[in-house]
Every structure is written in C-alpha cells, then in structure tokens.
Amino acid sequence: MAFYDALEVKGSAAQVPGDEQLRLIARELVDKVKQNATIDWTVKESARSMLKVIVRRVLRKYGYPTDTQVAATETILKQVVLLVDSWTS
C-alpha cells in the first residue's frame, strides 16, 4: 500500500496510469525490492544505486510518467527504509 501511495502523482503533465496499473507496478516493485534489498543496502552506495535502477526500470516498463519518475523513485526508497526491517525479520 505504501508503494501504491508513492506512485499516485497529482498534477503530472503526462498520462498517469490507472488504479489497476498502479497496483501492478506496486506489486512488482515490492517483489523486486524484496529480492534485491540486502541488509546493508542503506549503507552501501552501490546497493542503493542498484535498487534505484530496479525501481526506474519497473516504472519505465509500465509507462510511468517520466516527469515524475525521479520523485516517485525517491519516495519509494524512503518507504523501503521504513519497511525493510519487517521484511528481513
């Protein structure tokens, strides 16, 4: 749900995907991030960069508006920081 909320963009110049597509994007992001988030990803720049690339690829795959991808990526990574502890326990 946190990723879905991060993907909802108000005022984008491009066409914002519909609710069903946002759900698909959020589900894929959760799966990909869970698979690739290591314990030290918040410390290592290379691990953090890898997660950014993964998020951007998923957003592009689904045609997410390019003018809001950077903000969405940053918001998603902030959500990952909050959620990673519960995923690794």
mmCIF file of C-alpha atoms in Angstrom:
data_model
loop_
_atom_site.group_PDB
_atom_site.id
_atom_site.type_symbol
_atom_site.label_atom_id
_atom_site.label_comp_id
_atom_site.label_asym_id
_atom_site.label_seq_id
_atom_site.Cartn_x
_atom_site.Cartn_y
_atom_site.Cartn_z
ATOM 1 C CA MET A 1 0.000 0.000 0.000
ATOM 2 C CA ALA A 2 2.885 2.361 0.775
ATOM 3 C CA PHE A 3 4.320 1.893 -2.722
ATOM 4 C CA TYR A 4 0.905 2.408 -4.300
ATOM 5 C CA ASP A 5 0.535 5.697 -2.432
ATOM 6 C CA ALA A 6 4.031 6.731 -3.525
ATOM 7 C CA LEU A 7 3.080 6.100 -7.152
ATOM 8 C CA GLU A 8 -0.046 8.265 -7.133
ATOM 9 C CA VAL A 9 1.028 11.523 -8.724
ATOM 10 C CA LYS A 10 -1.058 14.646 -8.799
ATOM 11 C CA GLY A 11 -0.568 17.249 -11.495
ATOM 12 C CA SER A 12 1.685 15.275 -13.821
ATOM 13 C CA ALA A 13 1.993 16.585 -17.356
ATOM 14 C CA ALA A 14 1.919 13.036 -18.691
ATOM 15 C CA GLN A 15 -0.870 10.484 -18.509
ATOM 16 C CA VAL A 16 -0.900 8.917 -15.042
ATOM 17 C CA PRO A 17 -1.571 5.164 -15.114
ATOM 18 C CA GLY A 18 -4.932 3.946 -13.834
ATOM 19 C CA ASP A 19 -5.548 2.276 -10.474
ATOM 20 C CA GLU A 20 -5.121 -1.265 -11.808
ATOM 21 C CA GLN A 21 -1.812 -0.418 -13.444
ATOM 22 C CA LEU A 22 -0.603 1.320 -10.266
ATOM 23 C CA ARG A 23 -1.432 -1.866 -8.344
ATOM 24 C CA LEU A 24 0.580 -3.941 -10.816
ATOM 25 C CA ILE A 25 3.527 -1.562 -10.564
ATOM 26 C CA ALA A 26 3.383 -1.561 -6.756
ATOM 27 C CA ARG A 27 3.242 -5.364 -6.584
ATOM 28 C CA GLU A 28 6.179 -5.774 -8.933
ATOM 29 C CA LEU A 29 8.170 -3.157 -7.035
ATOM 30 C CA VAL A 30 7.569 -4.947 -3.737
ATOM 31 C CA ASP A 31 8.677 -8.269 -5.239
ATOM 32 C CA LYS A 32 11.789 -6.838 -6.914
ATOM 33 C CA VAL A 33 12.844 -4.759 -3.915
ATOM 34 C CA LYS A 34 12.353 -7.682 -1.504
ATOM 35 C CA GLN A 35 14.508 -9.874 -3.745
ATOM 36 C CA ASN A 36 17.286 -7.310 -4.003
ATOM 37 C CA ALA A 37 17.311 -5.425 -0.692
ATOM 38 C CA THR A 38 20.314 -6.581 1.284
ATOM 39 C CA ILE A 39 20.838 -5.906 4.953
ATOM 40 C CA ASP A 40 23.487 -3.275 4.228
ATOM 41 C CA TRP A 41 21.739 -1.562 1.315
ATOM 42 C CA THR A 42 21.224 1.634 3.304
ATOM 43 C CA VAL A 43 24.977 1.858 3.966
ATOM 44 C CA LYS A 44 26.442 0.791 0.638
ATOM 45 C CA GLU A 45 26.042 3.271 -2.187
ATOM 46 C CA SER A 46 26.334 0.518 -4.808
ATOM 47 C CA ALA A 47 23.414 -1.422 -3.275
ATOM 48 C CA ARG A 48 21.318 1.747 -3.039
ATOM 49 C CA SER A 49 22.095 2.589 -6.671
ATOM 50 C CA MET A 50 21.095 -0.913 -7.735
ATOM 51 C CA LEU A 51 17.692 -0.518 -6.061
ATOM 52 C CA LYS A 52 17.190 2.853 -7.781
ATOM 53 C CA VAL A 53 17.893 1.239 -11.142
ATOM 54 C CA ILE A 54 15.434 -1.572 -10.404
ATOM 55 C CA VAL A 55 12.704 0.890 -9.428
ATOM 56 C CA ARG A 56 13.278 3.049 -12.516
ATOM 57 C CA ARG A 57 13.190 0.010 -14.818
ATOM 58 C CA VAL A 58 9.870 -1.129 -13.400
ATOM 59 C CA LEU A 59 8.410 2.365 -13.741
ATOM 60 C CA ARG A 60 9.561 2.615 -17.376
ATOM 61 C CA LYS A 61 8.255 -0.886 -18.126
ATOM 62 C CA TYR A 62 4.743 0.230 -17.212
ATOM 63 C CA GLY A 63 4.946 3.627 -18.907
ATOM 64 C CA TYR A 64 5.014 5.651 -15.693
ATOM 65 C CA PRO A 65 5.252 9.407 -16.478
ATOM 66 C CA THR A 66 8.892 10.363 -16.998
ATOM 67 C CA ASP A 67 8.447 13.789 -15.427
ATOM 68 C CA THR A 68 7.627 12.199 -12.067
ATOM 69 C CA GLN A 69 9.859 9.103 -12.068
ATOM 70 C CA VAL A 70 12.653 10.684 -10.022
ATOM 71 C CA ALA A 71 10.284 11.854 -7.284
ATOM 72 C CA ALA A 72 8.477 8.506 -7.254
ATOM 73 C CA THR A 73 11.786 6.627 -7.036
ATOM 74 C CA GLU A 74 12.947 8.700 -4.069
ATOM 75 C CA THR A 75 9.604 8.282 -2.298
ATOM 76 C CA ILE A 76 9.674 4.525 -2.868
ATOM 77 C CA LEU A 77 13.204 4.238 -1.490
ATOM 78 C CA LYS A 78 12.133 6.182 1.601
ATOM 79 C CA GLN A 79 9.296 3.679 2.040
ATOM 80 C CA VAL A 80 11.761 0.804 1.669
ATOM 81 C CA VAL A 81 13.829 2.212 4.546
ATOM 82 C CA LEU A 82 10.736 2.090 6.738
ATOM 83 C CA LEU A 83 9.626 -1.370 5.599
ATOM 84 C CA VAL A 84 12.885 -3.300 5.198
ATOM 85 C CA ASP A 85 13.094 -4.254 8.873
ATOM 86 C CA SER A 86 9.745 -6.010 8.776
ATOM 87 C CA TRP A 87 10.734 -7.802 5.549
ATOM 88 C CA THR A 88 14.013 -9.155 6.942
ATOM 89 C CA SER A 89 12.600 -10.337 10.278
#
